[in-house]
Amino acid sequence: MALDGIRMPDGCYADGTWELKMHVTDLHRDVSLRVTGEIHIGGVMLKLVEKLDVKKDWSDHALWWEKKKMWLLKTHWTLDKYGIQADARLLFTPQHKLLRLQLPNMKHMKVKVNFSDRVFKAVSDICKTFNIRHPEEASLLRKPRDPKKKKKKLEEAEEAALELEGPLLTPGSASEIIYIGPVKGSIYSSPGLYSKTMTPTYDSRDGSPLSPTTAWFGDSPLSEGNPSILAVSQPISSPDILAKLYKSQSLLDKAKINQGWLDSSRSLMEQDVKENEVLLLRFKYHSFFDLNPKYDAIRVNQLYEQAKWAILLEEIECTEEEMMMFAALQYHINKLSIMSSGNHMNNSEKEVDEVDAALSDLEITLEGGKTSNTLGDITSIPELADYVKVFKPKKLTLKGYKQYWCTFKDITISCYKSKEEAHGTPSLQMNLRGCEVTPDVNISSQKFNIKLLIPVADGMNEIWLRCDAEKPYAHWMAACRLASKGKTMADSSYNLEVQNILSFLKMQHMNPDPQFIAEPAVTNDINSECLVSPRYLKKYKNKQISARILEAHQNVAQMSLIEAKMRFIQAWQSLPEFGITHFLAKFQGGKRDELIGITYNRLIRMDASTGDAIKTWRFANMKQWNVNWEIKMVTVEFADEPSLAFICAEVDCKVVHEFIGGYIFLSTRAKDQNESLDEEMFYKLTSGWV
């Protein structure tokens, strides 16, 4: 046509075509195509590849619109439908890009992740490749930048040093890079293990693989090396690593770190994640479902590692006795890990009849495990009755504990002046539904306190209970925890809760055997500087810490490797601060910034300086929650109490909204349902309308 080459003032040609500018990232080339608004995206890519005339597999490439921060993945859509005009600049780039992933054990791994997938899907693919079940509990977190370090190169040098210290897989060539998720035309894809009828994959004692590596890692490059390395705990080799990572953190510092969680309903590219960037893979939601050593050796180990680092870096508070107990468990796990890796280098020696293993597992499942419930438990609700010391702290008070005869029925504690008056009117009565229960225990001084924050109309009433010994404390503590959730002692979990509390206390005992004499060689082998947080290294000498760790080790010395890791995780879960994710917020009617704490079953309004709970709201009592995206306000409505409203400070309210929706989503899981994830339900609960 004669008008083909005539260009109009608006940049379009007289025949209705216009130039679309594109940049091909692989070739570092700018290319222009003559197009019309009616051409579809698939046609644009086809024209582009033909014009490039480079023999290459382009199947993983897609178009990215820089200005709008969006992938053009709907290839049947036209340019007009997307709203693309002559002023647009598109990138033709691979969807799978390199990412440096820091696992919970602080080791780095280079992986190729789909930058066009939503983060929730990308994390699911990562976890499938690493054989970590229940990926909905994990997510990606941006590495917090230290404001004191102005030079970015210095931080990168430190990261490289950490990576060289013990990489899980040395990335040397393209074949050694792990591809996450299905890649068109590629052999790399990991089915993951999600079938409920699967046979046990790991030895339940030490976490070593039972079957050939190809059976449980598929075509993943991990099967070419030593796949069990993800399930093996590697001891901290030098106290310098701990010292570099350690920072004294306030609650406000912790709240700032939580700003870095990525949005699960948007892709990595949409959130400005760059190729080769370091992201942290962490267990985001502290609600660990169906944790089974037979299938979850890698998941258990990575959970143990996340717990270990949280305690060593003092991201979570614990007492001195608890720190020594955690150190003893670490020492035990380190010893057994070294022995286990030596014993299982050749898995061909271990022959397991998988049919027998499956039948054994089925038998345990059908029997429901050992149970101590009697018929009496079905017909009557257990009660507690004992003399307990009660304290009601008030400002400017010097009064101490007062002894009462206390009865615990259903979810209510009634206090009487004496046992004889128990049939009369109680002096004090407490309904524990929705209360906060915090332990305050010191084994060496025989202090067994339970701190209760009971919700009332204008806040929380604080009551302290003191028991005389471990056994009554365990029963009262277990009953209080269940009552806070609206459950009675007739609940099947009561006896298990009592046993968990008793075993947690038992591990903290310091009863050195008079016949036990620590040899210098054994003491030197402990490497106590890497087992406790730096605060204790300033307080005690290494020999003193080593001696205390050896004392505590006697309580755990008979445990198997996987049992010790599970006990470590359970002890972590027993800490008062466990599972609380903090965010800075300004509450409606409040004058200053406070903290909102989010856990698996409740929201907590907290004092920003002390961390004390001011008010608690349970998810079970929640009707709905809404977000005003313009003013960053989250409003939560409850069934029988006033609604809660707060504005998110220094954090996108989408992060807070996703935590609430995420925990609601996790609460819908059940063991009898199909283990495939309902992604759409997750997005409905967490994505919102932005």
Short mmCIF file of N, CA and C in Angstrom, two decimals, residues 59-62 71 73 93-99 111-126 129 140 178-184 262 266-271 273 279:
data_model
loop_
_atom_site.label_atom_id
_atom_site.label_comp_id
_atom_site.label_asym_id
_atom_site.label_seq_id
_atom_site.Cartn_x
_atom_site.Cartn_y
_atom_site.Cartn_z
N SER A 59 10.40 -21.56 24.58
CA SER A 59 9.12 -21.96 25.17
C SER A 59 8.91 -21.43 26.59
N ASP A 60 10.00 -21.11 27.31
CA ASP A 60 9.85 -20.61 28.68
C ASP A 60 9.72 -19.09 28.73
N HIS A 61 9.83 -18.43 27.55
CA HIS A 61 9.80 -16.97 27.52
C HIS A 61 8.36 -16.43 27.48
N ALA A 62 8.21 -15.24 28.04
CA ALA A 62 6.91 -14.56 28.02
C ALA A 62 7.18 -13.05 28.00
N TRP A 71 2.71 -9.53 33.92
CA TRP A 71 3.01 -10.51 32.89
C TRP A 71 1.85 -10.57 31.90
N LEU A 73 0.36 -13.06 30.15
CA LEU A 73 0.33 -14.53 30.04
C LEU A 73 -0.88 -15.04 29.28
N THR A 93 11.34 -12.18 28.12
CA THR A 93 12.28 -12.70 29.13
C THR A 93 11.85 -14.07 29.62
N PRO A 94 12.79 -14.91 30.09
CA PRO A 94 12.41 -16.23 30.63
C PRO A 94 11.55 -16.08 31.89
N GLN A 95 10.58 -16.99 32.05
CA GLN A 95 9.77 -16.97 33.26
C GLN A 95 10.54 -17.58 34.44
N HIS A 96 11.36 -18.58 34.16
CA HIS A 96 12.19 -19.19 35.22
C HIS A 96 13.50 -18.44 35.34
N LYS A 97 13.77 -17.95 36.52
CA LYS A 97 15.00 -17.20 36.77
C LYS A 97 15.68 -17.72 38.03
N LEU A 98 16.98 -17.42 38.12
CA LEU A 98 17.75 -17.87 39.28
C LEU A 98 17.38 -17.07 40.53
N LEU A 99 17.31 -17.79 41.63
CA LEU A 99 17.04 -17.18 42.92
C LEU A 99 17.99 -17.82 43.92
N VAL A 111 18.37 -21.83 43.00
CA VAL A 111 17.25 -22.55 42.39
C VAL A 111 16.69 -21.70 41.26
N LYS A 112 16.09 -22.37 40.26
CA LYS A 112 15.39 -21.64 39.20
C LYS A 112 13.90 -21.70 39.50
N VAL A 113 13.32 -20.54 39.73
CA VAL A 113 11.93 -20.44 40.14
C VAL A 113 11.14 -19.70 39.07
N ASN A 114 9.87 -20.05 38.94
CA ASN A 114 9.01 -19.37 37.97
C ASN A 114 8.60 -18.00 38.51
N PHE A 115 9.16 -16.95 37.91
CA PHE A 115 8.91 -15.57 38.36
C PHE A 115 7.52 -15.07 37.93
N SER A 116 6.80 -15.88 37.12
CA SER A 116 5.46 -15.45 36.69
C SER A 116 4.36 -16.11 37.52
N ASP A 117 4.71 -17.13 38.29
CA ASP A 117 3.75 -17.78 39.18
C ASP A 117 3.49 -16.92 40.40
N ARG A 118 2.27 -17.02 40.96
CA ARG A 118 2.03 -16.39 42.25
C ARG A 118 2.96 -17.02 43.28
N VAL A 119 3.33 -16.25 44.29
CA VAL A 119 4.30 -16.72 45.29
C VAL A 119 3.81 -17.99 45.97
N PHE A 120 2.51 -18.08 46.26
CA PHE A 120 1.96 -19.28 46.91
C PHE A 120 2.25 -20.52 46.07
N LYS A 121 2.05 -20.41 44.74
CA LYS A 121 2.32 -21.53 43.84
C LYS A 121 3.82 -21.79 43.75
N ALA A 122 4.63 -20.73 43.67
CA ALA A 122 6.09 -20.90 43.59
C ALA A 122 6.62 -21.62 44.82
N VAL A 123 6.12 -21.25 46.01
CA VAL A 123 6.57 -21.89 47.25
C VAL A 123 6.13 -23.36 47.28
N SER A 124 4.92 -23.64 46.77
CA SER A 124 4.44 -25.03 46.70
C SER A 124 5.37 -25.88 45.84
N ASP A 125 5.80 -25.31 44.69
CA ASP A 125 6.71 -26.04 43.80
C ASP A 125 8.09 -26.23 44.45
N ILE A 126 8.58 -25.22 45.14
CA ILE A 126 9.86 -25.33 45.84
C ILE A 126 9.80 -26.45 46.87
N THR A 129 9.74 -29.93 45.39
CA THR A 129 11.07 -30.34 44.94
C THR A 129 11.94 -30.78 46.12
N LEU A 140 8.04 -16.85 51.49
CA LEU A 140 9.32 -16.20 51.23
C LEU A 140 9.37 -14.83 51.90
N ILE A 178 18.91 -26.30 40.46
CA ILE A 178 17.63 -26.97 40.65
C ILE A 178 16.52 -26.14 40.02
N TYR A 179 15.76 -26.75 39.13
CA TYR A 179 14.62 -26.08 38.50
C TYR A 179 13.37 -26.36 39.33
N ILE A 180 12.67 -25.29 39.69
CA ILE A 180 11.48 -25.44 40.51
C ILE A 180 10.24 -25.34 39.64
N GLY A 181 9.37 -26.34 39.73
CA GLY A 181 8.13 -26.31 38.95
C GLY A 181 8.34 -26.87 37.56
N PRO A 182 7.27 -27.20 36.86
CA PRO A 182 7.39 -27.77 35.51
C PRO A 182 7.95 -26.77 34.52
N VAL A 183 8.91 -27.20 33.73
CA VAL A 183 9.50 -26.35 32.69
C VAL A 183 9.21 -27.03 31.35
N LYS A 184 8.67 -26.25 30.42
CA LYS A 184 8.34 -26.83 29.11
C LYS A 184 9.61 -27.34 28.45
N LEU A 262 6.58 -11.60 51.50
CA LEU A 262 6.06 -11.34 50.15
C LEU A 262 4.57 -11.62 50.08
N ARG A 266 0.65 -12.46 44.48
CA ARG A 266 1.30 -11.80 43.34
C ARG A 266 2.60 -12.53 43.02
N SER A 267 3.08 -12.36 41.79
CA SER A 267 4.31 -13.05 41.38
C SER A 267 5.55 -12.35 41.93
N LEU A 268 6.68 -13.04 41.84
CA LEU A 268 7.96 -12.47 42.29
C LEU A 268 8.31 -11.22 41.50
N MET A 269 8.08 -11.27 40.18
CA MET A 269 8.43 -10.15 39.29
C MET A 269 7.59 -8.92 39.64
N GLU A 270 6.33 -9.14 39.97
CA GLU A 270 5.44 -8.02 40.31
C GLU A 270 5.89 -7.33 41.59
N GLN A 271 6.67 -8.03 42.42
CA GLN A 271 7.11 -7.47 43.70
C GLN A 271 8.57 -7.04 43.67
N VAL A 273 11.27 -8.46 42.76
CA VAL A 273 12.34 -9.40 43.08
C VAL A 273 13.22 -9.55 41.85
N LEU A 279 16.41 -14.56 48.89
CA LEU A 279 15.15 -14.58 49.63
C LEU A 279 15.22 -15.68 50.69
#
